[in-house]
Short mmCIF file of C-alpha atoms and ligand atoms in Angstrom, two decimals:
data_model
loop_
_atom_site.label_atom_id
_atom_site.label_comp_id
_atom_site.label_asym_id
_atom_site.label_seq_id
_atom_site.Cartn_x
_atom_site.Cartn_y
_atom_site.Cartn_z
CA MET A 1 8.60 -76.64 60.16
CA SER A 2 10.21 -78.75 57.27
CA GLY A 3 9.77 -82.42 55.83
CA VAL A 4 7.41 -81.88 53.09
CA HIS A 5 6.99 -85.28 51.29
CA PRO A 6 9.22 -85.39 48.14
CA GLY A 7 6.29 -86.30 46.12
CA SER A 8 4.00 -83.60 47.18
CA VAL A 9 2.30 -81.38 44.70
CA VAL A 10 2.70 -77.68 45.89
CA ASP A 11 0.76 -74.66 44.39
CA LEU A 12 1.52 -71.33 46.17
CA HIS A 13 -0.60 -68.80 44.53
CA THR A 14 -4.52 -68.78 44.75
CA HIS A 15 -7.28 -66.44 45.08
CA SER A 16 -10.82 -66.61 46.67
CA LEU A 17 -13.71 -64.38 47.06
CA CYS A 18 -11.74 -62.41 49.63
CA SER A 19 -10.27 -60.53 46.45
CA ASP A 20 -10.91 -61.49 42.94
CA GLY A 21 -11.16 -65.28 42.79
CA ARG A 22 -14.74 -66.80 42.28
CA ASP A 23 -14.52 -69.47 45.10
CA ALA A 24 -14.97 -69.01 48.80
CA PRO A 25 -11.64 -69.84 50.66
CA GLY A 26 -12.90 -73.18 51.83
CA ASP A 27 -13.97 -74.13 48.47
CA VAL A 28 -10.24 -73.24 46.86
CA VAL A 29 -9.11 -75.54 49.43
CA ARG A 30 -11.54 -78.29 48.56
CA ALA A 31 -10.84 -77.80 44.95
CA ALA A 32 -7.19 -78.20 45.55
CA ALA A 33 -7.73 -81.32 47.38
CA ALA A 34 -9.70 -82.57 44.50
CA ALA A 35 -7.04 -81.36 41.96
CA GLY A 36 -4.44 -83.51 44.22
CA VAL A 37 -2.70 -80.50 45.45
CA ASP A 38 -1.00 -81.50 48.84
CA VAL A 39 0.09 -78.16 49.77
CA MET A 40 -1.43 -74.55 48.55
CA ALA A 41 -1.20 -71.07 49.73
CA LEU A 42 -4.16 -68.73 49.63
CA THR A 43 -2.71 -65.34 48.52
CA ASP A 44 -5.65 -62.99 48.08
CA HIS A 45 -4.76 -59.46 46.95
CA ASP A 46 -3.62 -57.15 49.92
CA VAL A 47 -5.97 -58.95 52.35
CA VAL A 48 -5.61 -61.98 55.02
CA ALA A 49 -9.47 -62.22 55.58
CA GLY A 50 -9.47 -65.75 53.86
CA TRP A 51 -7.01 -67.34 56.19
CA ALA A 52 -9.58 -68.53 58.93
CA GLU A 53 -11.79 -70.38 56.67
CA ALA A 54 -8.81 -71.69 54.72
CA ASP A 55 -7.57 -73.09 58.10
CA ARG A 56 -10.75 -75.07 58.69
CA ALA A 57 -11.16 -76.27 55.28
CA GLY A 58 -7.54 -77.29 55.19
CA ARG A 59 -7.81 -79.37 58.49
CA GLU A 60 -10.97 -81.19 57.26
CA HIS A 61 -9.31 -82.17 53.79
CA GLY A 62 -5.99 -82.80 54.65
CA VAL A 63 -4.51 -79.94 52.50
CA CYS A 64 -1.60 -77.98 54.19
CA VAL A 65 -2.39 -74.33 53.70
CA VAL A 66 0.34 -71.73 53.77
CA PRO A 67 -1.06 -68.37 54.65
CA GLY A 68 -0.08 -65.68 52.09
CA ILE A 69 -0.85 -62.31 50.49
CA GLU A 70 -0.12 -61.00 47.17
CA VAL A 71 0.81 -57.45 47.83
CA SER A 72 0.02 -55.01 45.28
CA CYS A 73 3.20 -52.66 44.56
CA SER A 74 4.01 -50.03 42.10
CA TRP A 75 7.50 -49.15 40.40
CA ARG A 76 7.28 -45.76 38.77
CA GLY A 77 3.68 -46.63 37.57
CA ILE A 78 4.67 -50.26 36.54
CA SER A 79 2.37 -52.86 38.43
CA VAL A 80 4.45 -55.41 40.64
CA HIS A 81 2.99 -58.18 42.51
CA LEU A 82 4.71 -59.45 45.56
CA LEU A 83 3.75 -62.63 47.28
CA ALA A 84 4.29 -62.66 51.07
CA TYR A 85 4.13 -66.13 52.71
CA LEU A 86 3.91 -66.61 56.44
CA PRO A 87 3.90 -63.01 57.46
CA ASP A 88 2.63 -61.68 60.82
CA PRO A 89 -1.35 -60.79 59.88
CA THR A 90 -1.18 -58.23 62.90
CA ASP A 91 1.92 -56.43 62.07
CA VAL A 92 0.99 -52.85 61.85
CA ALA A 93 3.33 -51.47 59.41
CA LEU A 94 2.42 -54.21 56.76
CA LEU A 95 -1.29 -53.91 57.63
CA GLY A 96 -1.15 -50.01 57.05
CA GLU A 97 0.35 -50.41 53.79
CA LEU A 98 -2.26 -53.25 52.71
CA GLU A 99 -5.13 -50.87 54.01
CA ALA A 100 -3.87 -47.81 52.00
CA SER A 101 -4.14 -50.12 48.62
CA ARG A 102 -7.31 -51.39 49.53
CA SER A 103 -8.76 -48.05 50.33
CA SER A 104 -7.15 -46.49 47.17
CA ARG A 105 -8.52 -49.40 44.99
CA GLU A 106 -12.20 -48.31 45.91
CA THR A 107 -11.73 -44.39 44.89
CA ARG A 108 -9.58 -45.90 41.57
CA LEU A 109 -12.26 -48.36 40.71
CA ARG A 110 -15.17 -46.01 40.97
CA ARG A 111 -13.39 -43.50 38.61
CA MET A 112 -12.71 -46.23 36.15
CA VAL A 113 -16.28 -47.57 36.24
CA ASP A 114 -17.64 -43.99 35.82
CA LEU A 115 -15.49 -43.50 32.79
CA ILE A 116 -16.50 -46.74 31.26
CA ALA A 117 -20.41 -46.04 31.88
CA ALA A 118 -20.15 -42.59 30.46
CA ASP A 119 -19.18 -44.27 27.17
CA GLY A 120 -22.35 -46.14 27.22
CA TYR A 121 -21.42 -49.60 28.72
CA PRO A 122 -23.98 -50.89 31.19
CA VAL A 123 -22.17 -50.97 34.55
CA SER A 124 -22.37 -49.03 37.81
CA TYR A 125 -20.02 -48.99 40.87
CA GLU A 126 -22.91 -50.13 42.94
CA GLU A 127 -23.13 -53.35 40.95
CA VAL A 128 -19.45 -53.80 40.99
CA LEU A 129 -19.77 -53.41 44.99
CA GLU A 130 -22.45 -55.81 45.20
CA LEU A 131 -20.79 -58.57 42.97
CA ALA A 132 -17.57 -58.18 44.81
CA GLY A 133 -19.11 -58.75 48.22
CA GLU A 134 -18.51 -56.99 51.63
CA GLY A 135 -14.72 -56.67 52.51
CA ALA A 136 -13.22 -58.11 49.19
CA THR A 137 -10.29 -56.41 47.72
CA LEU A 138 -11.67 -54.66 44.78
CA GLY A 139 -10.08 -54.93 41.37
CA ARG A 140 -10.62 -54.81 37.76
CA PRO A 141 -11.69 -58.32 37.50
CA HIS A 142 -14.98 -57.33 39.47
CA VAL A 143 -15.82 -54.73 36.63
CA ALA A 144 -15.13 -57.38 34.11
CA ASP A 145 -17.69 -59.94 35.71
CA VAL A 146 -20.36 -57.26 35.79
CA LEU A 147 -19.89 -56.46 32.11
CA VAL A 148 -19.90 -60.34 31.54
CA ARG A 149 -23.17 -60.74 33.67
CA ASN A 150 -24.76 -57.91 31.70
CA GLY A 151 -24.20 -59.37 28.39
CA VAL A 152 -21.32 -56.97 27.06
CA PHE A 153 -18.72 -59.66 26.87
CA ALA A 154 -18.35 -63.38 26.93
CA VAL A 155 -15.26 -63.87 29.41
CA ARG A 156 -13.12 -61.66 31.79
CA ASP A 157 -10.27 -61.88 29.46
CA GLU A 158 -12.44 -60.20 26.53
CA ALA A 159 -13.25 -57.30 29.02
CA PHE A 160 -9.74 -56.83 29.93
CA ALA A 161 -8.65 -56.72 26.15
CA ARG A 162 -11.49 -54.27 25.26
CA VAL A 163 -11.95 -51.81 28.15
CA LEU A 164 -10.00 -52.97 31.28
CA ALA A 165 -6.31 -53.00 29.97
CA SER A 166 -3.92 -50.83 31.71
CA ASP A 167 -2.91 -48.97 28.66
CA GLY A 168 -6.52 -48.64 27.77
CA PRO A 169 -8.68 -45.35 27.82
CA TYR A 170 -10.31 -45.98 31.07
CA TYR A 171 -7.40 -47.14 33.02
CA VAL A 172 -6.76 -45.45 36.46
CA SER A 173 -3.99 -46.53 38.75
CA HIS A 174 -4.14 -46.79 42.34
CA TYR A 175 -1.65 -46.41 45.41
CA ALA A 176 0.77 -49.12 46.23
CA PRO A 177 3.97 -49.09 47.95
CA ASP A 178 6.97 -49.57 46.07
CA PRO A 179 8.25 -53.12 45.68
CA VAL A 180 11.64 -52.65 47.31
CA ARG A 181 9.77 -51.01 50.52
CA ALA A 182 7.19 -53.88 50.39
CA THR A 183 9.85 -56.51 50.26
CA GLU A 184 11.23 -54.80 53.49
CA LEU A 185 8.03 -54.48 55.14
CA VAL A 186 7.11 -58.41 54.46
CA VAL A 187 10.74 -59.33 55.82
CA ALA A 188 10.12 -57.30 58.87
CA ALA A 189 7.02 -59.10 59.44
CA GLY A 190 8.56 -62.36 59.56
CA GLY A 191 7.22 -63.40 55.93
CA VAL A 192 8.99 -64.78 53.09
CA ALA A 193 8.85 -62.40 49.89
CA VAL A 194 8.66 -63.77 46.38
CA ILE A 195 8.02 -61.69 43.29
CA ALA A 196 4.84 -62.92 41.26
CA HIS A 197 5.20 -63.48 37.54
CA PRO A 198 7.71 -60.58 37.22
CA PHE A 199 7.80 -60.64 33.34
CA ALA A 200 4.14 -61.21 32.47
CA GLY A 201 4.00 -58.70 29.55
CA ALA A 202 0.78 -59.29 28.32
CA ARG A 203 -0.75 -57.39 31.31
CA GLY A 204 1.15 -54.42 30.88
CA ARG A 205 4.67 -53.09 31.34
CA VAL A 206 7.19 -55.15 33.52
CA VAL A 207 10.15 -53.99 35.52
CA ASP A 208 13.80 -54.60 34.38
CA ASP A 209 15.98 -57.01 36.04
CA ALA A 210 17.66 -54.17 38.09
CA VAL A 211 14.61 -53.75 40.26
CA VAL A 212 14.52 -57.31 41.18
CA GLU A 213 18.06 -57.03 42.11
CA ARG A 214 16.90 -54.10 44.24
CA MET A 215 14.46 -56.10 45.79
CA ALA A 216 16.87 -59.06 46.24
CA ASP A 217 19.16 -56.65 48.07
CA ALA A 218 16.26 -56.05 50.39
CA GLY A 219 15.68 -59.65 51.43
CA LEU A 220 13.65 -61.09 48.34
CA ALA A 221 13.73 -64.77 48.63
CA GLY A 222 12.19 -66.05 45.51
CA LEU A 223 11.00 -65.63 42.18
CA GLU A 224 7.86 -67.04 40.41
CA VAL A 225 9.24 -68.55 37.30
CA ASP A 226 6.62 -71.08 36.14
CA HIS A 227 3.42 -69.17 35.73
CA ARG A 228 0.99 -69.50 32.82
CA ASP A 229 1.73 -65.55 31.99
CA HIS A 230 5.30 -66.41 31.28
CA GLY A 231 6.00 -67.85 27.74
CA PRO A 232 9.33 -69.98 27.30
CA GLY A 233 11.40 -67.12 26.75
CA GLU A 234 10.15 -65.49 29.84
CA ARG A 235 10.63 -68.59 31.86
CA GLU A 236 14.17 -68.89 30.60
CA HIS A 237 15.00 -65.27 31.46
CA ALA A 238 13.33 -65.60 35.01
CA GLY A 239 15.02 -69.05 35.54
CA ARG A 240 18.56 -67.37 34.63
CA LEU A 241 17.70 -64.26 36.84
CA SER A 242 16.76 -66.29 39.79
CA GLY A 243 19.96 -68.35 39.57
CA ARG A 244 22.26 -65.26 39.46
CA LEU A 245 20.59 -63.68 42.40
CA GLY A 246 20.47 -66.78 44.38
CA LEU A 247 16.56 -66.71 44.78
CA LEU A 248 14.40 -69.65 45.05
CA ARG A 249 12.27 -70.68 42.00
CA THR A 250 8.83 -71.17 42.39
CA GLY A 251 5.96 -72.11 40.15
CA SER A 252 2.08 -71.98 40.86
CA SER A 253 -1.45 -71.66 38.84
CA ASP A 254 -2.69 -68.29 40.29
CA TYR A 255 -6.16 -69.97 40.61
CA HIS A 256 -9.09 -67.48 40.36
CA GLY A 257 -11.90 -70.19 40.09
CA SER A 258 -14.00 -69.95 37.12
CA GLY A 259 -12.98 -66.23 36.60
CA LYS A 260 -9.62 -67.44 34.79
CA PRO A 261 -8.70 -70.80 32.81
CA ASN A 262 -5.86 -71.20 35.29
CA ARG A 263 -6.12 -74.85 36.90
CA LEU A 264 -4.97 -75.72 40.41
CA GLY A 265 -1.74 -77.56 40.26
CA GLU A 266 -1.01 -76.48 36.61
CA ASN A 267 2.47 -74.91 37.67
CA THR A 268 4.06 -76.28 40.87
CA THR A 269 6.80 -75.58 43.31
CA ALA A 270 9.42 -78.09 44.05
CA PRO A 271 8.92 -79.61 47.66
CA GLU A 272 12.64 -78.67 48.63
CA VAL A 273 11.87 -75.16 47.79
CA LEU A 274 8.79 -75.38 49.73
CA ASP A 275 11.00 -76.57 52.80
CA ARG A 276 13.05 -73.57 52.49
CA ILE A 277 10.29 -71.15 52.35
CA LEU A 278 8.52 -72.89 55.56
CA ALA A 279 12.01 -72.80 57.32
CA ALA A 280 12.50 -69.17 56.44
CA GLY A 281 8.75 -67.78 57.52
CA SER A 282 8.60 -66.91 61.02
CA GLY A 283 5.65 -64.33 61.18
CA SER A 284 2.56 -66.75 61.32
CA ALA A 285 1.66 -70.69 61.69
CA LEU A 286 0.71 -72.97 58.94
CA LEU A 287 -2.89 -73.38 58.44
CA GLY A 288 -4.64 -76.52 58.04
CA ALA A 289 -3.03 -79.97 57.85
CA PRO A 290 0.88 -79.97 58.43
CA PRO A 291 2.90 -81.19 55.59
CA ARG A 292 2.87 -84.94 55.19
CA PRO A 293 6.11 -86.43 56.80
CA ARG A 294 8.71 -87.99 54.84
P1 LIG B 301 -6.34 -54.57 39.27
O1 LIG B 301 -5.37 -55.18 40.46
O2 LIG B 301 -7.43 -53.95 39.68
O3 LIG B 301 -5.30 -53.57 38.58
O4 LIG B 301 -6.27 -55.85 38.30
C1 LIG B 301 -5.32 -56.69 38.02
C2 LIG B 301 -5.86 -58.16 38.23
O5 LIG B 301 -6.57 -58.42 36.80
C3 LIG B 301 -4.55 -59.25 38.00
O6 LIG B 301 -4.30 -59.44 39.46
C4 LIG B 301 -5.03 -60.24 37.24
O7 LIG B 301 -5.79 -61.32 38.09
C5 LIG B 301 -6.29 -59.68 36.31
N1 LIG B 301 -5.81 -59.54 35.10
C6 LIG B 301 -4.97 -58.60 34.53
N2 LIG B 301 -4.75 -58.61 33.26
C7 LIG B 301 -5.83 -59.54 32.68
C8 LIG B 301 -6.10 -60.08 31.62
N3 LIG B 301 -5.60 -59.42 30.39
N4 LIG B 301 -7.17 -61.05 31.47
C9 LIG B 301 -7.78 -61.43 32.42
N5 LIG B 301 -7.47 -60.97 33.94
C10 LIG B 301 -6.61 -60.09 34.09
ZN1 LIG B 302 -6.40 -61.46 41.13
FE1 LIG B 303 -0.52 -61.14 40.25
FE1 LIG B 304 -2.57 -63.72 41.68
#
């Protein structure tokens, strides 16, 4: 598949209620159409559950939806996020790792919530589960949302700064595959692997260039350079690294609905880069409307 219209607005990183976004998958697609986005990827953390609904909404609203996953990875305790576009959603090896992460996220979040509650904050694991909803990939943002709902903090960001930070007293890590292995799995499943916001230092420690280089050797196709959590220096570094390693340069919003200030289409990917991604992905078909012809 190729021939994305040269003027298309392309946003390849969004989240729905299937993970820690606040809109249903169809509503993310509707919001994308309203924001003037022509092509979007739905990339919930460690899950493909939103794809079917996004497909229906994409057809209805004329938005081309690229099926994706944001795969949680861990390199020596450092969190790495790997975007996987067009992977086979039935690939047993990839699904196995996603399931292992998702189930470890449950035990980990229960431990974090118990520690936070033991310090007197009004939050319980049951409330977190209820807020997240059946089947959602659980994450710290759900704990943040309960704390906000219970009046402790005004917004998610504040909850992260005060109690949920990865270097804070309540942090518990979860199982996740190493990013080199995850890259191999995504490629083996016919997907296109793009490392997400690799130098977003405000979230915690980040990997050094050597890890990205090893991922490139394992088949990494691209690097998300233009992302709100990259400052000017980080974009320059990321841009140079992608050039040196021959990686595609992407940009995206990392939209989470009202849970974060990120606006759909605030960072975008060049249509010719999308062409390359669509040509390389063989694991699944596009969802929703096909890209507009030239
Ligand atoms: P988890 O996967 O449970 O460790 O939570 C990580 C998720 O929390 C990331 O994918 C971000 O969407 C979100 N996050 C991380 N740091 C922050 C922050 N400082 N403020 C708001 N959201 C954050
Ligand atoms: Zn998220
Ligand atoms: Fe991420
Ligand atoms: Fe994300």
